[in-house]
Short mmCIF file of N, CA and C in Angstrom, two decimals:
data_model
loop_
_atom_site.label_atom_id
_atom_site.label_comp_id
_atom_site.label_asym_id
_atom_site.label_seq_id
_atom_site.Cartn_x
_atom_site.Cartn_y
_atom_site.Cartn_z
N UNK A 1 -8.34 -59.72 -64.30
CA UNK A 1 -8.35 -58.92 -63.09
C UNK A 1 -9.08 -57.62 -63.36
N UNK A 2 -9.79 -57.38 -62.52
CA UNK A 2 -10.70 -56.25 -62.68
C UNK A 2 -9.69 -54.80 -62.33
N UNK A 3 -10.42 -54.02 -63.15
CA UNK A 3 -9.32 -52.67 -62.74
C UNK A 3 -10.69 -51.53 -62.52
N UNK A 4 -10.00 -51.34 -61.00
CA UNK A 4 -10.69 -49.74 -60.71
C UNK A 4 -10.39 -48.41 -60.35
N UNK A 5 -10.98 -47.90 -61.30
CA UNK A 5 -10.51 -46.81 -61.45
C UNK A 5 -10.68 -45.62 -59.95
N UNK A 6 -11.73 -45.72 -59.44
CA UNK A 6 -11.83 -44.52 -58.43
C UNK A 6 -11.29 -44.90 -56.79
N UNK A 7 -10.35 -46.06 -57.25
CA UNK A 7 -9.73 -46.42 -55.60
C UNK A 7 -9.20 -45.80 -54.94
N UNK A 8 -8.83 -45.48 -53.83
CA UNK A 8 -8.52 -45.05 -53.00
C UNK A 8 -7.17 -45.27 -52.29
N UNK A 9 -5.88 -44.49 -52.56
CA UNK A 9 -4.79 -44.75 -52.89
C UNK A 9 -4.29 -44.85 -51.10
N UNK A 10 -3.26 -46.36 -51.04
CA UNK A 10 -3.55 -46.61 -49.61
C UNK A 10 -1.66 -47.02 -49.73
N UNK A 11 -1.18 -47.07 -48.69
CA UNK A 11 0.01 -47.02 -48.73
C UNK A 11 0.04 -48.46 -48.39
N UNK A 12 1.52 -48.68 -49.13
CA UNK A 12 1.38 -50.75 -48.97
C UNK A 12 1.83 -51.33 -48.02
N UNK A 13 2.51 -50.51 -47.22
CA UNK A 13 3.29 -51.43 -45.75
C UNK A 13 1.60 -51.45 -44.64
N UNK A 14 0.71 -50.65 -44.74
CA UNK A 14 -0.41 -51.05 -44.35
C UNK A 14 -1.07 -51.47 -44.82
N UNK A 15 -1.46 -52.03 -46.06
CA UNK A 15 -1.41 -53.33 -46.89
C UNK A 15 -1.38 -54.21 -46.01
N UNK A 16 0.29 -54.65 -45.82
CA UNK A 16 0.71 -55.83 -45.82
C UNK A 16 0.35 -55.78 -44.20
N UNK A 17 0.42 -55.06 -43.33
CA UNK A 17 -0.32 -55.07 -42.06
C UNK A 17 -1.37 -55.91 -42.08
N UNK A 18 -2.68 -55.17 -43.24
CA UNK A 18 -3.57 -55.61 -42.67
C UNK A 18 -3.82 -57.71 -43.25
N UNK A 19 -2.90 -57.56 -44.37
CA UNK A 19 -2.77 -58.60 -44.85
C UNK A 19 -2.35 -60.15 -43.75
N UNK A 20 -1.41 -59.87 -43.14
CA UNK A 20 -0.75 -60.41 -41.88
C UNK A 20 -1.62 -60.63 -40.76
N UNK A 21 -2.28 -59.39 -40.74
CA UNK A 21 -3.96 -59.08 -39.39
C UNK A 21 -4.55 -60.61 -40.23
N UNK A 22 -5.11 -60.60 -40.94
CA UNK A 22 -5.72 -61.85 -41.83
C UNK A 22 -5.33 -63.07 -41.45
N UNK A 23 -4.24 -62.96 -41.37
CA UNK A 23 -3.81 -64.82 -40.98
C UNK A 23 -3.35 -65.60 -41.68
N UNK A 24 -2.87 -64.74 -42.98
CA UNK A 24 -2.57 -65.34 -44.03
C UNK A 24 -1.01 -66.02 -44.11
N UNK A 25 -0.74 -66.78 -44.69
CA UNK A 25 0.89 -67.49 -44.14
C UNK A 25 1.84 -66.34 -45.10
N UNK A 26 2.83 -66.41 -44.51
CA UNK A 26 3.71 -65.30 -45.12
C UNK A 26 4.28 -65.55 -46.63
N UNK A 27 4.29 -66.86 -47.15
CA UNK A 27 4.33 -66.72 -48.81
C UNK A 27 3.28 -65.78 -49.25
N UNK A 28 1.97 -66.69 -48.75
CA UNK A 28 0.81 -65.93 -49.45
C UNK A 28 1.04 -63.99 -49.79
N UNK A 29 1.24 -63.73 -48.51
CA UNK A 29 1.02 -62.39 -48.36
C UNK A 29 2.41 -61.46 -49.18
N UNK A 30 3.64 -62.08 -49.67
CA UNK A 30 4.73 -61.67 -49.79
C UNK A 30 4.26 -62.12 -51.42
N UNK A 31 3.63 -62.87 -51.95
CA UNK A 31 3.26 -62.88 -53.40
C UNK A 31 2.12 -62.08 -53.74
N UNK A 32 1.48 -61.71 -52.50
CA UNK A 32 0.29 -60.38 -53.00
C UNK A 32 1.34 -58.71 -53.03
N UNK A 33 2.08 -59.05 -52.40
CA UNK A 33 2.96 -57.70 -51.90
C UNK A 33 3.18 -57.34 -53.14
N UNK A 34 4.57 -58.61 -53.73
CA UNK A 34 5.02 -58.54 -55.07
C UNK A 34 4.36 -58.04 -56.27
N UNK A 35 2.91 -58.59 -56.14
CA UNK A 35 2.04 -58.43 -57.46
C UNK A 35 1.19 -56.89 -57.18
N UNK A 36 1.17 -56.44 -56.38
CA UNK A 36 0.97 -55.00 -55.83
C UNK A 36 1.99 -53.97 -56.35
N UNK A 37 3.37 -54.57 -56.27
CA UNK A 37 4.78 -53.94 -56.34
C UNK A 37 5.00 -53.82 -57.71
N UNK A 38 4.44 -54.76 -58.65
CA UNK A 38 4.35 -54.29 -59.70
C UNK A 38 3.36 -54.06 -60.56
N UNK A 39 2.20 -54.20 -59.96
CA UNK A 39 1.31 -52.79 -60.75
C UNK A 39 1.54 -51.63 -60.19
N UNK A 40 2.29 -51.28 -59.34
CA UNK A 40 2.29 -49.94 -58.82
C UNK A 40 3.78 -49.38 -59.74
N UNK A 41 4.17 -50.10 -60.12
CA UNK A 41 5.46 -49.84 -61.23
C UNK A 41 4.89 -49.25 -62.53
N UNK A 42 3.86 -50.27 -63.11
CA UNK A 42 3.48 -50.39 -64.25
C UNK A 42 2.87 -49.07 -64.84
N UNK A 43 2.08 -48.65 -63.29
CA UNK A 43 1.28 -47.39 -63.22
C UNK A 43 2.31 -45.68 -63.79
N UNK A 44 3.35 -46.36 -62.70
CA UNK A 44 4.32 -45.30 -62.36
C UNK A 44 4.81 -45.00 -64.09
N UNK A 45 5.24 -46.34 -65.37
CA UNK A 45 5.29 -46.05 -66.24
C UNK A 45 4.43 -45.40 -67.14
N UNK A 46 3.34 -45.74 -66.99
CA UNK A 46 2.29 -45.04 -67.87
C UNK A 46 1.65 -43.47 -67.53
N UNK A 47 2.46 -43.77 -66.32
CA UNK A 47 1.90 -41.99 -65.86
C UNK A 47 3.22 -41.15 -66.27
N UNK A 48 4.61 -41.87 -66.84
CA UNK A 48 5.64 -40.84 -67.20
C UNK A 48 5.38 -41.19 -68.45
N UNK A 49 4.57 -41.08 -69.02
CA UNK A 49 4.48 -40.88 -70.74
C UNK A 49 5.15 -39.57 -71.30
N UNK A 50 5.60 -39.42 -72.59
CA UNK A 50 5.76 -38.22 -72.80
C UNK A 50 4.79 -37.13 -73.00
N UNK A 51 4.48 -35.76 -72.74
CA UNK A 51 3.77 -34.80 -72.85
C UNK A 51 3.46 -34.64 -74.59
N UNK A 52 2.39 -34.66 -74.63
CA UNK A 52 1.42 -34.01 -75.76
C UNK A 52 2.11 -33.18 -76.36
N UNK A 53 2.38 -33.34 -77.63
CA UNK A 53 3.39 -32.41 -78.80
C UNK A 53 2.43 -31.47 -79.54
N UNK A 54 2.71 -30.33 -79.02
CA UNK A 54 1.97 -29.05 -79.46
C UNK A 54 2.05 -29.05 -81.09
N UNK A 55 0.61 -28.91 -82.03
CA UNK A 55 0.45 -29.11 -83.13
C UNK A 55 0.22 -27.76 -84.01
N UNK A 56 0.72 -27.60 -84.89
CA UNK A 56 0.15 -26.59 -86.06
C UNK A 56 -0.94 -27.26 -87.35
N UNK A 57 -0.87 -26.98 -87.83
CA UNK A 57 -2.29 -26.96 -89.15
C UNK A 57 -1.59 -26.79 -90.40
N UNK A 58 -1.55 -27.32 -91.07
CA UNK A 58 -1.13 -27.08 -92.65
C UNK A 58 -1.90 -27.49 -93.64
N UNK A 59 -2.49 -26.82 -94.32
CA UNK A 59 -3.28 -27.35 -95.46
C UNK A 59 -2.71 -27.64 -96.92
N UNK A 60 -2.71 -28.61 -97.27
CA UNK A 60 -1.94 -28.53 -98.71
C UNK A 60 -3.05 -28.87 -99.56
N UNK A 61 -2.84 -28.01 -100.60
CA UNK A 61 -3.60 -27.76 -101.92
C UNK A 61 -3.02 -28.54 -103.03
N UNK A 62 -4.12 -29.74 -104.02
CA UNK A 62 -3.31 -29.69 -105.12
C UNK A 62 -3.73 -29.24 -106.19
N UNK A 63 -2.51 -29.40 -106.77
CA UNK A 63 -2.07 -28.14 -107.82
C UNK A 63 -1.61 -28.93 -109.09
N UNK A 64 -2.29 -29.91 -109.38
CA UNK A 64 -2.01 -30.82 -110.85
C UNK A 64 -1.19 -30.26 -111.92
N UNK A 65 -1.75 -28.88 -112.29
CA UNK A 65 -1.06 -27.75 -113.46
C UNK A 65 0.19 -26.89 -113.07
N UNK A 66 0.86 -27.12 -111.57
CA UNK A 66 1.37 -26.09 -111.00
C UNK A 66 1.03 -24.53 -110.88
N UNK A 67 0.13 -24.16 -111.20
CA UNK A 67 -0.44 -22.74 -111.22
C UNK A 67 -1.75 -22.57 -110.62
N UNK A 68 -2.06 -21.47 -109.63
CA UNK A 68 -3.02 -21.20 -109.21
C UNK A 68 -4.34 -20.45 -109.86
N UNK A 69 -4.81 -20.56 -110.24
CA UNK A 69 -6.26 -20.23 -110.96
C UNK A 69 -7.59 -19.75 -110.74
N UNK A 70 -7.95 -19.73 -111.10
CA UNK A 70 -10.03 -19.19 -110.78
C UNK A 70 -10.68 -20.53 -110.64
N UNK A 71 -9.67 -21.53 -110.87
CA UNK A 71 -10.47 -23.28 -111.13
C UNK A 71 -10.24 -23.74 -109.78
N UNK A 72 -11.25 -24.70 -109.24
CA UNK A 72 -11.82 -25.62 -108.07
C UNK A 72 -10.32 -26.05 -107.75
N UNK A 73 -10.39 -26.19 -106.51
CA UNK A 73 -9.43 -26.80 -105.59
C UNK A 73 -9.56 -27.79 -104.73
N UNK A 74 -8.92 -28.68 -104.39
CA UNK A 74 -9.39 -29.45 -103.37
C UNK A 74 -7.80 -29.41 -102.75
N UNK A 75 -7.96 -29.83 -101.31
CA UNK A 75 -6.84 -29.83 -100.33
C UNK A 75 -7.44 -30.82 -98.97
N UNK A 76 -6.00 -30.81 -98.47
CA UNK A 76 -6.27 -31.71 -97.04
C UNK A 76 -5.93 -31.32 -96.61
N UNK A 77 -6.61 -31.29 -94.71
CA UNK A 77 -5.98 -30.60 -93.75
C UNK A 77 -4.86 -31.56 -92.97
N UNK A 78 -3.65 -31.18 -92.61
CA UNK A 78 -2.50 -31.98 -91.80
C UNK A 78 -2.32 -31.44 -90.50
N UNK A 79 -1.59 -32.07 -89.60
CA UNK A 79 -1.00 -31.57 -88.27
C UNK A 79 0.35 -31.86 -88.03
N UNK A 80 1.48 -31.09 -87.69
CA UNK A 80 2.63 -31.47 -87.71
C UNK A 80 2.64 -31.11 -86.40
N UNK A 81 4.03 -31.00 -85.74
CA UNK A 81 4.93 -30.62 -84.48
C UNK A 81 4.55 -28.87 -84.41
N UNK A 82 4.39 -28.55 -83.92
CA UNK A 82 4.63 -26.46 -84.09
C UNK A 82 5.63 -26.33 -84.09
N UNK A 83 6.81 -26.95 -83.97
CA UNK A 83 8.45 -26.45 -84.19
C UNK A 83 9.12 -26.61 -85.59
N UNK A 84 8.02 -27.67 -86.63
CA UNK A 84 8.40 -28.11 -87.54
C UNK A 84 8.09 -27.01 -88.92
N UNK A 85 8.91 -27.22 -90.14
CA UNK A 85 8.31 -26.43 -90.89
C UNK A 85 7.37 -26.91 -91.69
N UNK A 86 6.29 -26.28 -92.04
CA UNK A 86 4.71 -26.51 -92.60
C UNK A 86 5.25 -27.42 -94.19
N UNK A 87 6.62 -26.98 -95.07
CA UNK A 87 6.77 -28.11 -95.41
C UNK A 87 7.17 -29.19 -95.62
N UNK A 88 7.44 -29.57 -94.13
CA UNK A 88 8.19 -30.74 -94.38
C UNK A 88 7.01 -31.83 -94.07
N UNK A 89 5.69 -31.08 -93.50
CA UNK A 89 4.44 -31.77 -94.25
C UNK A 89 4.37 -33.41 -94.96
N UNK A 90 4.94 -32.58 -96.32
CA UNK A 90 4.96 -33.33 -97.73
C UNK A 90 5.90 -34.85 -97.58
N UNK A 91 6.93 -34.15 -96.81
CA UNK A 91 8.30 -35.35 -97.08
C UNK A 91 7.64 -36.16 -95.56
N UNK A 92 7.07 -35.80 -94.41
CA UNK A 92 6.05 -36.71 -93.45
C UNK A 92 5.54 -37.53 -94.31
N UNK A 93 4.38 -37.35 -94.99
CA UNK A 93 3.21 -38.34 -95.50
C UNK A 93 4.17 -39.11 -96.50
N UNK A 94 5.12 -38.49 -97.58
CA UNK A 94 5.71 -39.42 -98.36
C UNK A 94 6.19 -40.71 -97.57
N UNK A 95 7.38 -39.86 -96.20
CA UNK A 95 8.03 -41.17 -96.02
C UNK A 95 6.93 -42.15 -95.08
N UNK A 96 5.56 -41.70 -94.90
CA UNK A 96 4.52 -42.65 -93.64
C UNK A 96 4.07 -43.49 -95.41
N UNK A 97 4.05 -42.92 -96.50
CA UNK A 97 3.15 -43.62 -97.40
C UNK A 97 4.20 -44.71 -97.98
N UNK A 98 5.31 -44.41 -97.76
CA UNK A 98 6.64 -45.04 -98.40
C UNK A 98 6.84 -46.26 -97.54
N UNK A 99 6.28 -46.26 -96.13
CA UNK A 99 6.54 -47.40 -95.03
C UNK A 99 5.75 -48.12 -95.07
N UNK A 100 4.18 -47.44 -95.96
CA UNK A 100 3.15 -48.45 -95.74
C UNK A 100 3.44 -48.97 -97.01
N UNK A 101 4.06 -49.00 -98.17
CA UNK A 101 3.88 -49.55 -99.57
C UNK A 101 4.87 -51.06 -99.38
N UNK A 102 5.73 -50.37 -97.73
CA UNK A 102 6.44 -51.69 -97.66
C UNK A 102 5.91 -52.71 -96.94
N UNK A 103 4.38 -52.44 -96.33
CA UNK A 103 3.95 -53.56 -95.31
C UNK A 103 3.41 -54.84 -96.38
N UNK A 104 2.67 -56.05 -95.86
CA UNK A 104 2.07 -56.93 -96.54
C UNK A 104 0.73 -56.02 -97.51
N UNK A 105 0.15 -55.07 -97.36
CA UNK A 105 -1.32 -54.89 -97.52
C UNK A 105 -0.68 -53.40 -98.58
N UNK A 106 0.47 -52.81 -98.28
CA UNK A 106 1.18 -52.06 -99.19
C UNK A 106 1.31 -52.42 -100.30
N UNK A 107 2.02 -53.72 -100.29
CA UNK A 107 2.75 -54.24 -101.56
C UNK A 107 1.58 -54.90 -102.32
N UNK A 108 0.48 -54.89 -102.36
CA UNK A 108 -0.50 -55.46 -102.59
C UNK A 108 -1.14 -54.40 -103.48
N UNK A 109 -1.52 -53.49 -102.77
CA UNK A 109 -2.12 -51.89 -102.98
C UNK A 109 -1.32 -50.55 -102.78
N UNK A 110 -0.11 -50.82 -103.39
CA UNK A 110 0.59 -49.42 -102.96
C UNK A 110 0.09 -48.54 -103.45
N UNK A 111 0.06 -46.93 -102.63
CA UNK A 111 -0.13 -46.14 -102.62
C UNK A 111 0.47 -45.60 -103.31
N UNK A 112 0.17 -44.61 -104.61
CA UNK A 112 0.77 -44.06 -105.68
C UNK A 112 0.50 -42.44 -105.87
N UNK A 113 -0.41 -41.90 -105.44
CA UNK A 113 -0.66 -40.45 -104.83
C UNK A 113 -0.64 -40.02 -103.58
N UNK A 114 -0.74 -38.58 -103.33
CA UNK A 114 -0.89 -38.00 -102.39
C UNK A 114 -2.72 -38.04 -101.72
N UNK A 115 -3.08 -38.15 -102.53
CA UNK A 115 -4.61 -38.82 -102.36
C UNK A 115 -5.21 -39.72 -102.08
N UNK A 116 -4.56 -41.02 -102.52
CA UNK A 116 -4.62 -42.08 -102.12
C UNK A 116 -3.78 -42.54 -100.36
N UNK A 117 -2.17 -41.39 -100.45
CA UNK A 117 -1.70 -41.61 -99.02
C UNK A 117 -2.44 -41.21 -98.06
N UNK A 118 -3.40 -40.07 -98.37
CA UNK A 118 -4.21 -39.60 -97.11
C UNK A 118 -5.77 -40.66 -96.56
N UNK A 119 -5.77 -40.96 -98.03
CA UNK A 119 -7.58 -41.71 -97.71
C UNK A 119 -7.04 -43.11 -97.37
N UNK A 120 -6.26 -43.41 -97.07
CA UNK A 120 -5.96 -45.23 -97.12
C UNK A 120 -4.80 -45.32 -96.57
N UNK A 121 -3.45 -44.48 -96.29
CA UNK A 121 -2.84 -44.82 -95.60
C UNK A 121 -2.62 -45.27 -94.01
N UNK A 122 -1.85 -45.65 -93.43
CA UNK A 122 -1.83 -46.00 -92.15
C UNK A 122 -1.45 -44.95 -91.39
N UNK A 123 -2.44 -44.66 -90.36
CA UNK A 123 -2.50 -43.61 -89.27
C UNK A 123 -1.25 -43.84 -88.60
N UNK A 124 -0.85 -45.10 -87.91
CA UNK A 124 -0.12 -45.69 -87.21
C UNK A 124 1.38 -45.10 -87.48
N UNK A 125 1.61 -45.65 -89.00
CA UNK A 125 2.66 -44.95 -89.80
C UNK A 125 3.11 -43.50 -89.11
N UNK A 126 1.94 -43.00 -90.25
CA UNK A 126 1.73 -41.35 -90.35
C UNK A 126 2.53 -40.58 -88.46
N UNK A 127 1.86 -41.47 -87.46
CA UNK A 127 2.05 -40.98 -86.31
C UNK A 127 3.58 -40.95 -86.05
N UNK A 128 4.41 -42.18 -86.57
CA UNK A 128 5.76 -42.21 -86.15
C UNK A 128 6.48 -41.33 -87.22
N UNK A 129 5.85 -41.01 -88.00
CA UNK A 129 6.67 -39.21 -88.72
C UNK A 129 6.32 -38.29 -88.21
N UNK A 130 5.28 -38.45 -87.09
CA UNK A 130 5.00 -37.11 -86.48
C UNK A 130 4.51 -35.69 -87.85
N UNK A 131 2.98 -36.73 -88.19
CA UNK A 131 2.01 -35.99 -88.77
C UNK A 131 0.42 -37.01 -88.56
N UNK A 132 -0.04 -35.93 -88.36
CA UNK A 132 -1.49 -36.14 -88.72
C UNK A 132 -2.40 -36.05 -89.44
N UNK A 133 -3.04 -36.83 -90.40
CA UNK A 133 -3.90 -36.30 -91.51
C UNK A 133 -5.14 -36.05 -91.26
N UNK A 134 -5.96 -35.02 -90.63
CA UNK A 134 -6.75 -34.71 -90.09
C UNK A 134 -8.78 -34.54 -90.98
N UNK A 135 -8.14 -34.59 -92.39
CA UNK A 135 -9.35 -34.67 -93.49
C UNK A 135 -8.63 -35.94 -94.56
N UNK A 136 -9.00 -37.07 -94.51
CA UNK A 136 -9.08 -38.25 -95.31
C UNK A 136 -9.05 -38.27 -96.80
N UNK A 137 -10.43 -36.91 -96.84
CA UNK A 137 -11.38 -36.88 -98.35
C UNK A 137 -10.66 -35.86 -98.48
N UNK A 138 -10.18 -35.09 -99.43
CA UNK A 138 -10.39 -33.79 -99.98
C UNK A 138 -11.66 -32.75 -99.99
N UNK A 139 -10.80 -31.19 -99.21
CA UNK A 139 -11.89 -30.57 -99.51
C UNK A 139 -12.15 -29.49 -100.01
N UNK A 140 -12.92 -28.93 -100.61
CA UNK A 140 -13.09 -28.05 -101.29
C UNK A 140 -12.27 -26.71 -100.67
N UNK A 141 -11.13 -25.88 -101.59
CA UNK A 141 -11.04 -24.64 -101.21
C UNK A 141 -11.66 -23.60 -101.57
N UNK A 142 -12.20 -22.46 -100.99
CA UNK A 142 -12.80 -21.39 -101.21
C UNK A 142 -12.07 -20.32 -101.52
N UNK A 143 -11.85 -19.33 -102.30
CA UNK A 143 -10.86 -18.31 -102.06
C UNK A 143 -11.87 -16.90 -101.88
N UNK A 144 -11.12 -16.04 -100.85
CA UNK A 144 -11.51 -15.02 -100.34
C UNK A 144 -10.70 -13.91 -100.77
N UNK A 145 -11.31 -12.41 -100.28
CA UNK A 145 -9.94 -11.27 -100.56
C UNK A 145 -10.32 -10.99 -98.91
N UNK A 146 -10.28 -11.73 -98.05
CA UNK A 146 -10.44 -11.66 -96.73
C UNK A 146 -11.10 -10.39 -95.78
N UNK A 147 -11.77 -9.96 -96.85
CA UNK A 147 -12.27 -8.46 -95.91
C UNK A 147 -14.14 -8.89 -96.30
N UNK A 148 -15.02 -8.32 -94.81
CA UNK A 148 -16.21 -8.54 -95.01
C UNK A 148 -17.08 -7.27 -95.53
N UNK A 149 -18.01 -7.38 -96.48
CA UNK A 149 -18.67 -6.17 -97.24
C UNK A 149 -19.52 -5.52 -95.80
N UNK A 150 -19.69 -4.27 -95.59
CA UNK A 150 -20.17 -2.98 -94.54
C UNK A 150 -22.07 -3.89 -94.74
N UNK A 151 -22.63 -3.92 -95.90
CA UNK A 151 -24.03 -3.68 -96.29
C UNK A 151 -24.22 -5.34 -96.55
N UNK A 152 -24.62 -6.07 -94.61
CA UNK A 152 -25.47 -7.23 -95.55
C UNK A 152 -24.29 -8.48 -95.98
N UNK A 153 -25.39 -8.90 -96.87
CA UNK A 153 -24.40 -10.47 -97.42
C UNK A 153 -24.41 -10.07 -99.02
N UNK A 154 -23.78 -8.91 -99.14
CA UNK A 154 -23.38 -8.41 -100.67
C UNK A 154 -21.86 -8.27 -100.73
N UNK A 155 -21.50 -8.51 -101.77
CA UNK A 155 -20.17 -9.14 -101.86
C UNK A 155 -19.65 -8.03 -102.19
N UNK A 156 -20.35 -6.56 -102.84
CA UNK A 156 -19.59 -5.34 -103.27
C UNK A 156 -18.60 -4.89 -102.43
N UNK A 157 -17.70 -4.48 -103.52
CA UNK A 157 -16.94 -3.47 -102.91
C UNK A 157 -17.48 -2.28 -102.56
N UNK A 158 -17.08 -1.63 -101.75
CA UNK A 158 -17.51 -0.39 -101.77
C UNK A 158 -16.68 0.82 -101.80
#
């Protein structure tokens, strides 16, 4: 059945008016009614979806040595709930990477890092912990002392 989108929303007891105007025998027209009656249900469900869950940003860094350093970083960017705390992050992807190690294609290839849960785990998962892994790859962190130099693209202090 074809579905269109820019129709023109018509009320169904004049429908079935004009259906009847037609000549059509009254099963006919009382099984178009029906099948009207419930796509107009079906609609009614998909238009009460729940509202869009306002997201925050969390980036997690790893930290192999536990200590922060002058040495290269790599991190991934996440999306949680905005009501949630930034780390419960961590215990999201564990338990989305922990659900996928239990599917057929898990137990096969389980996931054994935090690196591996982001580049290969299941989105699907990830979604019913209510997180998003928004960078796959790891990426490079930069560190700043967050203030821009007065003179140019010179890094002095002044």
């Amino acid at each position: 059945m074809a579905k269109f989108k820019n129709m023109a929303k018509v009320d169904t007891e004049l429908v079935k008016i004009i259906l009847q105007r037609a000549e059509l025998d009254a099963r006919t027209v009382a099984q178009i009614m029906e099948d009207i009656d419930i796509e107009v249900k079906a609609k009614a469900e998909i238009s009460e979806k729940e509202p869009p869950v306002k997201k925050q940003y969390v980036m997690v860094v790893s930290d192999p040595k536990g200590r922060f350093t002058d040495a290269d970083y790599v991190g991934w960017v996440l999306q949680i709930p905005e009501d949630d705390r930034p780390d419960s992050a961590l215990e999201k992807v564990f338990k989305g990477a922990g659900s996928f190690n239990l599917t057929p294609k898990g137990r096969r290839l389980p996931l054994k890092t935090f690196s591996e849960a982001c580049e290969f785990g299941s989105a699907k998962l990830y979604k019913e912990q209510k997180v998003w892994i928004k960078t796959k790859e790891p990426v490079l962190i930069v560190r700043t002392d967050n203030k821009i130099p007065r003179s140019g693209n010179s890094r002095e202090e002044e």
